[in-house]
Short mmCIF file of N, CA and C in Angstrom, two decimals:
data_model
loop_
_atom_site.label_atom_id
_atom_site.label_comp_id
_atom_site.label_asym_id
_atom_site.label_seq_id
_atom_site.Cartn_x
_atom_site.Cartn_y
_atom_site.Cartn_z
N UNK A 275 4.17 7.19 9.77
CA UNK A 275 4.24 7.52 8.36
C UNK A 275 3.30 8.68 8.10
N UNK A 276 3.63 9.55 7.01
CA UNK A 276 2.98 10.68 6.88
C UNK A 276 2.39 10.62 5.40
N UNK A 277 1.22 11.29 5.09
CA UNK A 277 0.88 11.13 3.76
C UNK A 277 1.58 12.40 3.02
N UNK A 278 1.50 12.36 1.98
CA UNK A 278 2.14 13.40 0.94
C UNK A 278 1.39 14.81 1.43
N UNK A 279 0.17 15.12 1.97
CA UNK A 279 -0.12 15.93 2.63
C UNK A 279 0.57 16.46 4.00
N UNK A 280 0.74 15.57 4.35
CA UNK A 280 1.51 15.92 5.64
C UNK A 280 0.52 15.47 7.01
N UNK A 281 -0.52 14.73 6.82
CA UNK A 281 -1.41 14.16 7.66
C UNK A 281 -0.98 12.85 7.74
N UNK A 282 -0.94 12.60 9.12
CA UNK A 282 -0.55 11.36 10.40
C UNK A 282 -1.51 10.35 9.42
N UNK A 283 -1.33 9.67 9.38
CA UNK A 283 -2.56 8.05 8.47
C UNK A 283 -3.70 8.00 9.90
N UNK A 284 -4.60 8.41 9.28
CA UNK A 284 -6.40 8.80 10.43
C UNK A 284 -7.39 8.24 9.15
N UNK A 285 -8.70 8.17 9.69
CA UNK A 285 -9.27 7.53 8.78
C UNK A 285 -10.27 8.36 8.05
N UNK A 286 -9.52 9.46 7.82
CA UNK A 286 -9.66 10.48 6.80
C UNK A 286 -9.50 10.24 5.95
N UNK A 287 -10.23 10.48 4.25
CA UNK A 287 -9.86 9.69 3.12
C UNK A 287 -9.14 11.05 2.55
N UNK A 288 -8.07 10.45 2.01
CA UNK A 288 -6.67 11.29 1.58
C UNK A 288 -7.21 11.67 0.05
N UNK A 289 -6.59 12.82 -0.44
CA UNK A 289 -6.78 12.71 -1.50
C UNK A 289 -6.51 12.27 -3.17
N UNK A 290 -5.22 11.41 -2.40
CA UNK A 290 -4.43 10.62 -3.54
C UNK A 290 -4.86 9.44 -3.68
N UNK A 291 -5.12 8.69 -5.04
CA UNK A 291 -5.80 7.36 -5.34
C UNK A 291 -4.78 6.40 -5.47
N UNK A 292 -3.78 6.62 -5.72
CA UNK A 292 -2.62 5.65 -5.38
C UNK A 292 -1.34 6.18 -4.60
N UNK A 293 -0.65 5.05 -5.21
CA UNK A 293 1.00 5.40 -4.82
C UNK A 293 1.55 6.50 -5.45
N UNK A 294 1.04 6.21 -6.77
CA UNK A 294 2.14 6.71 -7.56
C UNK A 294 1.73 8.83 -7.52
N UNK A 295 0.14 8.52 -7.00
CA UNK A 295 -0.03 10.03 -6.80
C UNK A 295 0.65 10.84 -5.19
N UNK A 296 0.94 9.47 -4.81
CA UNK A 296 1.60 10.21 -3.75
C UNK A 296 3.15 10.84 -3.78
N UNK A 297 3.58 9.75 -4.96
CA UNK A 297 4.93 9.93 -5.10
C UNK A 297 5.13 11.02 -5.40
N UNK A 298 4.16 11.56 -6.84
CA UNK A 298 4.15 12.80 -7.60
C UNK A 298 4.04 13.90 -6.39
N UNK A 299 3.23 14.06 -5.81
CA UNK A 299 2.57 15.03 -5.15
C UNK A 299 4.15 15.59 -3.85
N UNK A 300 4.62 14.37 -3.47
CA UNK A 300 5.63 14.31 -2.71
C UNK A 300 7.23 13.23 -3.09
N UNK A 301 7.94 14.13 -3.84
CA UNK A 301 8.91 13.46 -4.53
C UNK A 301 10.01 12.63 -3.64
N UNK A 302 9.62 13.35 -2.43
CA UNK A 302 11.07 12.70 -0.81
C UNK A 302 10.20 11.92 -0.35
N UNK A 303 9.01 11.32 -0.83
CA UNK A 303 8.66 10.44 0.12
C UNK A 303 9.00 8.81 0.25
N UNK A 304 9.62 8.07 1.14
CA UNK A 304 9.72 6.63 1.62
C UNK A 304 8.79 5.92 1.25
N UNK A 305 9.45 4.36 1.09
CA UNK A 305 8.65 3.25 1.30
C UNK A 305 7.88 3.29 2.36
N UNK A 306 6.68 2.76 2.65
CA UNK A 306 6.07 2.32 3.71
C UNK A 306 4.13 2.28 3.72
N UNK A 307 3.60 2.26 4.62
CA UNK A 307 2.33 2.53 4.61
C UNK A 307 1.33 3.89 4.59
N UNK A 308 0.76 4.14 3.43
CA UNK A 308 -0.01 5.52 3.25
C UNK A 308 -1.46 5.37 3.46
N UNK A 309 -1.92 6.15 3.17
CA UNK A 309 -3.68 6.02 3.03
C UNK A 309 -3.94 6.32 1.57
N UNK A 310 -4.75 5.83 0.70
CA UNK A 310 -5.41 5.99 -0.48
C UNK A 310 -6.71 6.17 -0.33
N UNK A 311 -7.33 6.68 -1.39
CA UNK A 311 -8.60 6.90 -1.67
C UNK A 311 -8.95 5.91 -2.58
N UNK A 312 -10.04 4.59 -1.85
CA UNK A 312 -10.51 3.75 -2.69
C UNK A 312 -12.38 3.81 -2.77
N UNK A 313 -12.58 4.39 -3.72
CA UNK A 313 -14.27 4.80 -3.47
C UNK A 313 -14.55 5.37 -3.17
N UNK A 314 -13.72 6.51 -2.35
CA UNK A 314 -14.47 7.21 -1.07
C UNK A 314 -14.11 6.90 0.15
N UNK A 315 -13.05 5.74 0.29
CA UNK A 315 -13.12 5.17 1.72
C UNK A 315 -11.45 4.87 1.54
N UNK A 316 -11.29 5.49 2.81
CA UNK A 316 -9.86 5.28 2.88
C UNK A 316 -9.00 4.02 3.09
N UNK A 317 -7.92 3.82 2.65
CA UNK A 317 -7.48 2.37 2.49
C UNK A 317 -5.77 2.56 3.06
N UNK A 318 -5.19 1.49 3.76
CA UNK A 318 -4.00 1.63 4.26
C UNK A 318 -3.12 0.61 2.80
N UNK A 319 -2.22 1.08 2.56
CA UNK A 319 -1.01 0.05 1.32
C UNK A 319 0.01 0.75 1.43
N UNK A 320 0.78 -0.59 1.02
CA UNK A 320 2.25 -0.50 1.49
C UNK A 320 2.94 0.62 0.00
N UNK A 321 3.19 1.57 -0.44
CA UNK A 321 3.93 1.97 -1.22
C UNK A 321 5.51 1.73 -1.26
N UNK A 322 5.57 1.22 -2.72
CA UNK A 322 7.47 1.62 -2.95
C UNK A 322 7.72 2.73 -3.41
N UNK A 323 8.15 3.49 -2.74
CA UNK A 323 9.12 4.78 -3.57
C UNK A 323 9.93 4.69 -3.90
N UNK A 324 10.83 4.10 -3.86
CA UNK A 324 12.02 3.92 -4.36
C UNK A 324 12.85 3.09 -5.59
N UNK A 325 12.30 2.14 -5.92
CA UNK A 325 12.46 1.15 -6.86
C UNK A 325 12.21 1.52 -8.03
N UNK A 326 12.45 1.26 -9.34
CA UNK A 326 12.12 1.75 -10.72
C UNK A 326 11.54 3.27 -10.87
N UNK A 327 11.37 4.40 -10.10
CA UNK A 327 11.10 5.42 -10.16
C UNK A 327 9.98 5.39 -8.88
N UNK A 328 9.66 4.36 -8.37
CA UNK A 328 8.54 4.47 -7.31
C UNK A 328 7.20 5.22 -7.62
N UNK A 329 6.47 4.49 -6.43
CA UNK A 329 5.19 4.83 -6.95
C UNK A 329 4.11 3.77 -7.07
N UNK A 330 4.93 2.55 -6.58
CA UNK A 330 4.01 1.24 -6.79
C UNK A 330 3.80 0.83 -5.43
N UNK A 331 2.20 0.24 -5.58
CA UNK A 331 1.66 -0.50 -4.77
C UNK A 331 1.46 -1.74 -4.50
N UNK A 332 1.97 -2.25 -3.51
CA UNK A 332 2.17 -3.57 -3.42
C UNK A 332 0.38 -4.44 -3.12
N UNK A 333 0.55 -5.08 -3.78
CA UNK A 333 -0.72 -5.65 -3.93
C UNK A 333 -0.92 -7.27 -3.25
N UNK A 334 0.16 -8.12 -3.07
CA UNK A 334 0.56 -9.35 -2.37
C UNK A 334 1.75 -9.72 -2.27
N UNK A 335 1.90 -10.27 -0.98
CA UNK A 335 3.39 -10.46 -0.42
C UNK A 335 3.37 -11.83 0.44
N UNK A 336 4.06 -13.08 0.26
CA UNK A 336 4.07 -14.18 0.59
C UNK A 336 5.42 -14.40 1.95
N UNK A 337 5.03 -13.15 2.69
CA UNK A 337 6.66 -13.88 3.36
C UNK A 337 6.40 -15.03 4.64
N UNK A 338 5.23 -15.54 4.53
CA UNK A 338 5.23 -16.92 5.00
C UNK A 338 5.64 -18.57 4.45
N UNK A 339 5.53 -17.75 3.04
CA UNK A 339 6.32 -19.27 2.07
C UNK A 339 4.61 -20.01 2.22
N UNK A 340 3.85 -19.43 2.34
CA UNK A 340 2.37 -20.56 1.86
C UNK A 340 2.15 -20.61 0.63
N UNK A 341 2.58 -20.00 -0.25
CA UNK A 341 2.56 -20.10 -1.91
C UNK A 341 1.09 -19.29 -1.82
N UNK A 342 0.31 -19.33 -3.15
CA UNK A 342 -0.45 -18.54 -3.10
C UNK A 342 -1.94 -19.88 -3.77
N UNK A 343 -2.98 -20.03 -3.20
CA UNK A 343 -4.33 -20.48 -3.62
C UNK A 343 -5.59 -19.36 -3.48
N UNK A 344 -6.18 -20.11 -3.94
CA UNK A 344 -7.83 -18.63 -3.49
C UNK A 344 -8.20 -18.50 -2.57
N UNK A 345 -7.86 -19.64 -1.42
CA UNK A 345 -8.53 -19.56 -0.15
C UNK A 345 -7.31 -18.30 0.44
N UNK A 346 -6.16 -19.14 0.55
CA UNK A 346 -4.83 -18.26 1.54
C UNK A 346 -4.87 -17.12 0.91
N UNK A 347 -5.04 -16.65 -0.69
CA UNK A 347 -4.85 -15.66 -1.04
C UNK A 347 -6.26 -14.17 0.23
N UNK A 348 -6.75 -14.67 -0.45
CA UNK A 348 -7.82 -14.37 0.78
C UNK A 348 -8.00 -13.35 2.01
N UNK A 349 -7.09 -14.45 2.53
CA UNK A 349 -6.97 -14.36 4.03
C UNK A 349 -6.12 -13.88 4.45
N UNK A 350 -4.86 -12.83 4.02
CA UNK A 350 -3.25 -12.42 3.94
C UNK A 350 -3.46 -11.07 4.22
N UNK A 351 -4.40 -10.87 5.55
CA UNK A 351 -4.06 -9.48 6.66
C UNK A 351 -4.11 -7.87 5.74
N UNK A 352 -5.45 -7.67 4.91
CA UNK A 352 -5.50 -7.23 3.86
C UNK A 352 -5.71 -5.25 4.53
N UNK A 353 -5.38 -5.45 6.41
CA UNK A 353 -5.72 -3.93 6.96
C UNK A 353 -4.16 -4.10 7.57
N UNK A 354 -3.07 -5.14 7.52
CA UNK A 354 -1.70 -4.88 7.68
C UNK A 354 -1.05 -5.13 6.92
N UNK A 355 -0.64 -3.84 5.88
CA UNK A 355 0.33 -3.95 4.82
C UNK A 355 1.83 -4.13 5.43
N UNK A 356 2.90 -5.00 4.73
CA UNK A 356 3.51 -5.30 4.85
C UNK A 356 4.24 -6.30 3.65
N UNK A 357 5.61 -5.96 3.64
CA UNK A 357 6.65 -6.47 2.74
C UNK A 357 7.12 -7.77 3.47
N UNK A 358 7.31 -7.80 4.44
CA UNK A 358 7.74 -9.03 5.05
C UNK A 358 7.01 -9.87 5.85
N UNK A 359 5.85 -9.94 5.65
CA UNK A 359 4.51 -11.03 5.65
C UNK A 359 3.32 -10.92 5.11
N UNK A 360 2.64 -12.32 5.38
CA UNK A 360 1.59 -12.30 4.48
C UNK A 360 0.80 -10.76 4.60
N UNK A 361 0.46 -10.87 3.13
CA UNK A 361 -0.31 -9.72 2.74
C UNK A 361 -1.09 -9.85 1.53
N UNK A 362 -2.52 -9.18 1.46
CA UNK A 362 -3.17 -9.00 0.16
C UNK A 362 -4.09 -8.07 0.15
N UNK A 363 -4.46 -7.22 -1.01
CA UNK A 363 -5.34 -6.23 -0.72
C UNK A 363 -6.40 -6.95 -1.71
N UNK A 364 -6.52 -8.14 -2.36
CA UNK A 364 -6.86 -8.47 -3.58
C UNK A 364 -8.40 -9.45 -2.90
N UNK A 365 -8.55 -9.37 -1.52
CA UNK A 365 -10.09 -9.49 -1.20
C UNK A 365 -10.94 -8.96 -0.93
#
C-alpha cells in the first residue's frame, strides 16, 4: 500500500492526520492500510475510500464474533489493521 504521497508505509510519520486527508490529497486512492500522523508518531489504520464518499477510519472490527467488553476491546491487534479480524485502535 502506498500513502497519498507516494511513500511505501516506513515508519516515517506521513503528513496526513487521517483518512479522510488522505483521500483529499489523493482522490484514486483504495481501501486498505496507510500511515497517519498521530502526535508526531506514525500510526498504521485501515482506511475506507470508497464507501459514502470515503475517507473513514476504521476504528474497531469484531470479525471474531467476541462481541465487544473493556478487556477484549483492548486487546484487538491495535498494530494489525484489518476489516476481517479483530481489531482496535481505541487502546
Amino acid at each position: 500500500m502506498v500513502s497519498s504521497k507516494g511513500a511505501k508505509l516506513s515508519g516515517t510519520v506521513p503528513a496526513e492526520r487521517s483518512c479522510l486527508e488522505h483521500r483529499l490529497a489523493n482522490p484514486q486512492a483504495s481501501d486498505g492500510v496507510f500511515l497517519i500522523d498521530v502526535n508526531g508518531t506514525a500510526a498504521k489504520v485501515y482506511c475506507d475510500m470508497t464507501r459514502y464518499g470515503g475517507g473513514w477510519t476504521l476504528l474497531v472490527s469484531n470479525g471474531g464474533g467476541g462481541g465487544f467488553t473493556q478487556s477484549n476491546l483492548l486487546k484487538r491487534y491495535p498494530t494489525m489493521p484489518s476489516i476481517t479480524s479483530d481489531y482496535s485502535i481505541l487502546g
